[in-house]
Tab-separated table of C-alpha atoms in Angstrom:
chain	number	residue	atom	x	y	z
A	4	MET	CA	-10.690	-11.353	-22.579
A	5	ALA	CA	-12.790	-12.600	-25.488
A	6	SER	CA	-12.047	-9.410	-27.404
A	7	ARG	CA	-8.316	-9.784	-26.735
A	8	ARG	CA	-8.383	-13.430	-27.870
A	9	ALA	CA	-10.282	-12.544	-31.046
A	10	SER	CA	-7.790	-9.778	-31.757
A	11	SER	CA	-4.904	-12.240	-31.347
A	12	VAL	CA	-6.473	-14.760	-33.720
A	13	LEU	CA	-7.219	-12.024	-36.257
A	14	GLY	CA	-3.645	-10.794	-36.040
A	15	ARG	CA	-2.297	-14.284	-36.651
A	16	THR	CA	-4.670	-14.785	-39.567
A	17	LEU	CA	-3.456	-11.605	-41.210
A	18	ARG	CA	0.144	-12.674	-40.694
A	19	SER	CA	-0.616	-15.972	-42.415
A	20	LEU	CA	-2.258	-14.190	-45.330
A	21	ARG	CA	0.501	-11.662	-45.870
A	22	PRO	CA	3.052	-14.186	-47.149
A	23	ALA	CA	0.574	-15.687	-49.588
A	24	ILE	CA	3.281	-15.189	-52.133
A	25	ASN	CA	4.672	-18.542	-51.101
A	26	ALA	CA	1.881	-20.248	-53.002
A	27	SER	CA	1.694	-20.109	-56.772
A	28	VAL	CA	-1.011	-20.184	-59.329
A	29	SER	CA	-0.003	-23.819	-59.620
A	30	ASP	CA	-2.095	-24.298	-56.460
A	31	THR	CA	-5.006	-22.532	-58.104
A	32	ALA	CA	-4.837	-24.599	-61.263
A	33	ALA	CA	-4.793	-27.752	-59.196
A	34	CYS	CA	-7.157	-26.822	-56.403
A	35	THR	CA	-10.346	-28.151	-57.990
A	36	GLY	CA	-9.265	-31.744	-57.579
A	37	MET	CA	-6.653	-31.277	-54.877
A	38	ALA	CA	-8.702	-29.513	-52.237
A	39	ARG	CA	-9.543	-32.685	-50.370
A	40	ALA	CA	-6.365	-34.556	-51.168
A	41	CYS	CA	-4.180	-31.627	-50.184
A	42	ALA	CA	-5.646	-30.211	-46.990
A	43	ARG	CA	-3.375	-27.200	-47.119
A	44	SER	CA	-5.465	-25.853	-49.983
A	45	ALA	CA	-8.559	-25.951	-47.803
A	46	LEU	CA	-6.790	-24.663	-44.732
A	47	ARG	CA	-4.815	-21.838	-46.256
A	48	PRO	CA	-7.036	-19.615	-48.422
A	49	LEU	CA	-4.689	-17.415	-50.383
A	50	VAL	CA	-5.225	-14.635	-52.837
A	51	THR	CA	-2.259	-14.500	-55.160
A	52	SER	CA	-1.343	-12.337	-58.068
A	53	ALA	CA	0.675	-13.225	-61.156
A	54	ALA	CA	1.595	-16.791	-60.278
A	55	GLY	CA	2.752	-16.767	-56.712
A	56	ASN	CA	3.355	-13.156	-55.797
A	57	LYS	CA	2.111	-10.442	-53.449
A	58	VAL	CA	-1.496	-10.444	-52.341
A	59	SER	CA	-3.192	-7.653	-54.225
A	60	GLN	CA	-6.070	-7.442	-51.776
A	61	LEU	CA	-3.595	-6.725	-48.959
A	62	ARG	CA	-1.787	-3.952	-50.796
A	63	HIS	CA	-3.301	-1.461	-48.389
A	64	LEU	CA	-1.104	-2.971	-45.675
A	65	ALA	CA	2.060	-2.086	-47.567
A	66	PRO	CA	3.586	1.354	-48.027
A	67	LEU	CA	2.201	3.450	-50.857
A	68	ALA	CA	5.430	3.089	-52.778
A	69	SER	CA	5.054	-0.690	-52.783
A	70	ALA	CA	1.497	-0.367	-54.055
A	71	ARG	CA	2.713	1.844	-56.873
A	72	SER	CA	5.435	-0.603	-57.844
A	73	PHE	CA	2.913	-3.465	-57.777
A	74	ALA	CA	0.529	-1.593	-60.045
A	75	SER	CA	3.263	-0.580	-62.466
A	76	ALA	CA	4.534	-4.160	-62.680
A	77	ALA	CA	1.341	-5.184	-64.458
A	78	THR	CA	2.350	-3.095	-67.463
A	79	SER	CA	5.586	-5.014	-67.981
A	80	GLY	CA	4.526	-8.614	-67.346
A	81	PRO	CA	4.197	-10.801	-64.242
A	82	ILE	CA	5.872	-9.441	-61.144
A	83	THR	CA	8.915	-11.109	-59.652
A	84	PRO	CA	8.282	-14.474	-57.969
A	85	HIS	CA	8.514	-14.642	-54.213
A	86	GLY	CA	12.147	-14.723	-53.161
A	87	ASN	CA	13.131	-13.300	-56.574
A	88	LYS	CA	13.285	-16.661	-58.293
A	89	LEU	CA	10.935	-19.320	-59.610
A	90	THR	CA	12.417	-22.677	-58.731
A	91	ASN	CA	12.385	-25.710	-61.007
A	92	LEU	CA	13.696	-28.830	-59.287
A	93	MET	CA	12.664	-31.342	-61.952
A	94	VAL	CA	15.379	-33.617	-63.345
A	95	THR	CA	14.905	-34.323	-67.051
A	96	ASP	CA	17.973	-36.397	-67.888
A	97	GLU	CA	17.127	-40.102	-67.616
A	98	LYS	CA	20.668	-41.088	-66.672
A	99	GLU	CA	20.696	-38.574	-63.835
A	100	LYS	CA	17.323	-39.867	-62.634
A	101	ALA	CA	18.660	-43.409	-62.533
A	102	GLU	CA	21.749	-42.300	-60.610
A	103	LEU	CA	19.624	-40.433	-58.056
A	104	ILE	CA	17.430	-43.473	-57.483
A	105	ALA	CA	20.456	-45.769	-57.186
A	106	ALA	CA	21.981	-43.431	-54.587
A	107	CYS	CA	19.016	-44.135	-52.298
A	108	ASN	CA	20.187	-47.750	-51.889
A	109	GLY	CA	16.627	-49.035	-51.785
A	110	VAL	CA	15.459	-46.600	-49.083
A	111	THR	CA	11.942	-45.387	-49.876
A	112	LEU	CA	9.204	-43.378	-48.223
A	113	GLU	CA	5.608	-43.642	-49.429
A	114	VAL	CA	4.114	-40.187	-49.080
A	115	SER	CA	0.507	-39.287	-48.327
A	116	ASP	CA	-1.844	-37.476	-50.683
A	117	ARG	CA	-0.889	-34.231	-48.978
A	118	GLY	CA	2.775	-35.122	-49.164
A	119	ALA	CA	2.490	-35.784	-52.890
A	120	CYS	CA	0.914	-32.345	-53.335
A	121	ASP	CA	3.741	-30.726	-51.419
A	122	VAL	CA	6.403	-32.572	-53.404
A	123	GLU	CA	4.770	-31.425	-56.635
A	124	LEU	CA	4.537	-27.808	-55.495
A	125	LEU	CA	8.185	-27.854	-54.446
A	126	VAL	CA	9.594	-29.267	-57.660
A	127	VAL	CA	7.553	-27.064	-60.024
A	128	GLY	CA	8.194	-23.851	-58.103
A	129	GLY	CA	4.847	-23.513	-56.353
A	130	PHE	CA	6.712	-23.035	-53.079
A	131	SER	CA	9.423	-20.771	-54.508
A	132	PRO	CA	12.057	-20.047	-53.431
A	133	LEU	CA	12.211	-23.274	-51.390
A	134	GLU	CA	14.366	-26.071	-52.790
A	135	GLY	CA	13.279	-28.696	-50.309
A	136	PHE	CA	11.396	-29.393	-47.116
A	137	LEU	CA	12.260	-27.184	-44.153
A	138	ASP	CA	14.922	-28.313	-41.712
A	139	GLU	CA	14.469	-27.859	-37.972
A	140	GLU	CA	15.903	-24.342	-37.836
A	141	ALA	CA	13.810	-23.055	-40.740
A	142	TYR	CA	10.704	-24.819	-39.449
A	143	ASN	CA	10.973	-23.228	-36.027
A	144	HIS	CA	11.629	-19.818	-37.546
A	145	VAL	CA	8.550	-19.991	-39.754
A	146	VAL	CA	6.365	-21.208	-36.893
A	147	GLU	CA	7.534	-18.461	-34.546
A	148	HIS	CA	8.004	-15.554	-36.955
A	149	THR	CA	6.190	-16.448	-40.220
A	150	ARG	CA	9.531	-15.869	-41.908
A	151	LEU	CA	12.375	-17.995	-43.189
A	152	PRO	CA	15.703	-17.576	-41.368
A	153	ASP	CA	16.818	-15.075	-44.035
A	154	GLY	CA	13.843	-12.871	-43.204
A	155	LEU	CA	11.675	-13.768	-46.194
A	156	LEU	CA	7.969	-13.892	-45.361
A	157	TYR	CA	6.551	-17.419	-45.260
A	158	GLY	CA	3.150	-18.158	-43.761
A	159	LEU	CA	3.182	-21.873	-42.958
A	160	PRO	CA	5.982	-24.428	-42.677
A	161	VAL	CA	6.422	-26.829	-45.605
A	162	VAL	CA	7.372	-30.138	-44.019
A	163	MET	CA	7.655	-33.845	-44.788
A	164	ASP	CA	6.431	-36.062	-41.987
A	165	THR	CA	7.243	-39.688	-41.250
A	166	ALA	CA	6.935	-42.308	-38.542
A	167	ASP	CA	9.960	-44.204	-39.888
A	168	GLU	CA	12.567	-44.571	-37.154
A	169	SER	CA	15.255	-45.717	-39.596
A	170	LEU	CA	15.437	-42.530	-41.676
A	171	GLN	CA	18.353	-40.369	-40.564
A	172	PRO	CA	20.205	-37.217	-41.689
A	173	GLY	CA	22.774	-38.003	-44.368
A	174	MET	CA	20.538	-40.544	-46.075
A	175	LYS	CA	18.911	-40.186	-49.453
A	176	VAL	CA	15.334	-41.422	-49.718
A	177	LEU	CA	13.150	-42.084	-52.733
A	178	LEU	CA	9.744	-40.470	-52.251
A	179	THR	CA	7.102	-42.722	-53.803
A	180	TYR	CA	3.369	-42.295	-54.330
A	181	LYS	CA	0.964	-44.937	-55.608
A	182	GLY	CA	3.564	-46.688	-57.734
A	183	GLN	CA	5.333	-43.526	-58.923
A	184	ASN	CA	8.846	-42.343	-58.088
A	185	LEU	CA	8.178	-38.681	-57.365
A	186	ALA	CA	11.483	-37.379	-56.059
A	187	VAL	CA	14.716	-38.039	-54.226
A	188	MET	CA	15.200	-36.257	-50.924
A	189	ASP	CA	18.581	-35.663	-49.314
A	190	ILE	CA	17.784	-35.712	-45.599
A	191	SER	CA	19.635	-33.002	-43.694
A	192	SER	CA	17.475	-32.830	-40.580
A	193	LYS	CA	15.168	-35.051	-38.539
A	194	PHE	CA	13.337	-33.814	-35.479
A	195	VAL	CA	10.282	-34.179	-33.288
A	196	PRO	CA	8.207	-31.020	-33.771
A	197	ASN	CA	6.261	-29.254	-31.069
A	198	LYS	CA	2.913	-29.851	-32.737
A	199	ALA	CA	0.881	-28.042	-30.103
A	200	LYS	CA	3.001	-24.932	-30.590
A	201	GLU	CA	2.830	-25.255	-34.373
A	202	ALA	CA	-0.958	-25.462	-34.276
A	203	LYS	CA	-1.334	-22.537	-31.896
A	204	MET	CA	1.108	-20.295	-33.736
A	205	CYS	CA	-0.065	-21.170	-37.250
A	206	TYR	CA	-3.826	-21.455	-36.763
A	207	GLY	CA	-4.410	-19.441	-33.595
A	208	THR	CA	-5.858	-22.409	-31.735
A	209	SER	CA	-4.956	-25.849	-30.431
A	210	SER	CA	-8.526	-27.130	-30.610
A	211	LEU	CA	-9.009	-30.340	-32.552
A	212	GLU	CA	-12.207	-28.826	-33.934
A	213	HIS	CA	-9.979	-26.880	-36.321
A	214	PRO	CA	-9.133	-28.975	-39.423
A	215	GLY	CA	-5.578	-27.661	-39.489
A	216	VAL	CA	-4.990	-28.759	-35.935
A	217	GLN	CA	-6.504	-32.160	-36.720
A	218	MET	CA	-4.115	-32.519	-39.630
A	219	ILE	CA	-1.054	-31.670	-37.541
A	220	ALA	CA	-2.034	-33.757	-34.527
A	221	MET	CA	-3.736	-36.773	-36.074
A	222	GLU	CA	-2.472	-37.199	-39.641
A	223	ARG	CA	1.209	-36.360	-39.562
A	224	GLY	CA	3.848	-38.768	-38.328
A	225	LYS	CA	5.974	-38.361	-35.217
A	226	TYR	CA	8.964	-36.917	-37.055
A	227	TYR	CA	9.561	-34.168	-39.588
A	228	ILE	CA	12.458	-34.528	-42.001
A	229	GLY	CA	14.015	-31.663	-43.926
A	230	GLY	CA	16.295	-31.551	-46.926
A	231	SER	CA	16.692	-30.736	-50.590
A	232	VAL	CA	14.511	-32.417	-53.201
A	233	LYS	CA	15.080	-33.427	-56.815
A	234	GLY	CA	11.940	-34.129	-58.830
A	235	LEU	CA	11.638	-37.253	-60.988
A	236	GLU	CA	7.989	-37.178	-62.069
A	237	LEU	CA	4.779	-35.443	-61.093
A	238	PRO	CA	1.810	-37.175	-59.489
A	239	LYS	CA	-0.656	-38.371	-62.092
A	240	ARG	CA	-3.884	-36.383	-62.015
A	241	VAL	CA	-7.244	-36.778	-63.688
A	242	PHE	CA	-7.227	-33.043	-64.367
A	243	PRO	CA	-4.581	-30.822	-65.994
A	244	CYS	CA	-2.178	-28.913	-63.760
A	245	LYS	CA	0.007	-26.279	-65.350
A	246	THR	CA	3.244	-25.335	-63.640
A	247	PRO	CA	3.786	-21.788	-62.396
A	248	ALA	CA	6.212	-21.157	-65.271
A	249	GLU	CA	3.684	-22.362	-67.842
A	250	LEU	CA	0.906	-20.275	-66.376
A	251	ARG	CA	3.049	-17.169	-66.008
A	252	ALA	CA	3.879	-17.412	-69.706
A	253	GLU	CA	0.161	-17.217	-70.521
A	254	LEU	CA	-0.716	-14.274	-68.281
A	255	PRO	CA	-1.580	-10.963	-69.949
A	256	THR	CA	1.069	-8.273	-69.643
A	257	ASP	CA	-1.278	-5.289	-69.635
A	258	LYS	CA	-3.504	-5.997	-66.629
A	259	ASP	CA	-3.511	-7.262	-63.066
A	260	VAL	CA	-4.401	-10.932	-62.514
A	261	VAL	CA	-5.784	-12.088	-59.185
A	262	ALA	CA	-6.271	-15.763	-58.332
A	263	PHE	CA	-7.889	-17.453	-55.349
A	264	GLN	CA	-6.635	-20.701	-53.870
A	265	CYS	CA	-9.641	-22.646	-52.671
């Protein structure tokens, strides 16, 4: 029984590692100061290559042809971002920013440190190809299958939590953080997640001794809300954080680059 349980946990761990492409080198650049503020960094060790792409250390799990294509990609620049696109959800036009804020009609949601990290990673492309927080359908699909509904590998659900009863689908909400207006979210879904199932499926345990389970059960609000996000500004940091696009532009084109998210 113990051997079977260990095998199950190991299998789930490997499934979580395989889609490490959903994190970008943006995580790596930020992880020194974010590790405590953004628990996901501590809970989801990822080994990424070329700013948010396939895990080079797991190449042995893929067919030989895939390994060849990965190796050859290093000779022609960074390999294709996960989902075949690197998202950029930042709004730069000041008039458009003002219009987005006005459309919220004063509705705001102050996000946690972890939430601010997730908003940043969404808008700069660290969670490519996502363009917002997962709705109920996508959330359930990732929890149960470690894939988005379209079949794309995705290890853990990217969600925005809240305890606010008044927030409802169809509303626009201004996501704030320590006096900053980070983003505007167009709420398309609000639901009560099965947190016990999420913990068991994502971390292989429902024990509160696991920090990931603690986070799900004790830190997140009752509801998850999903919807598209438009970035207004990035959280202010005391350390520099390059975006995936900026870092990809600096990567060498003639060698493999492997990064570790702490």
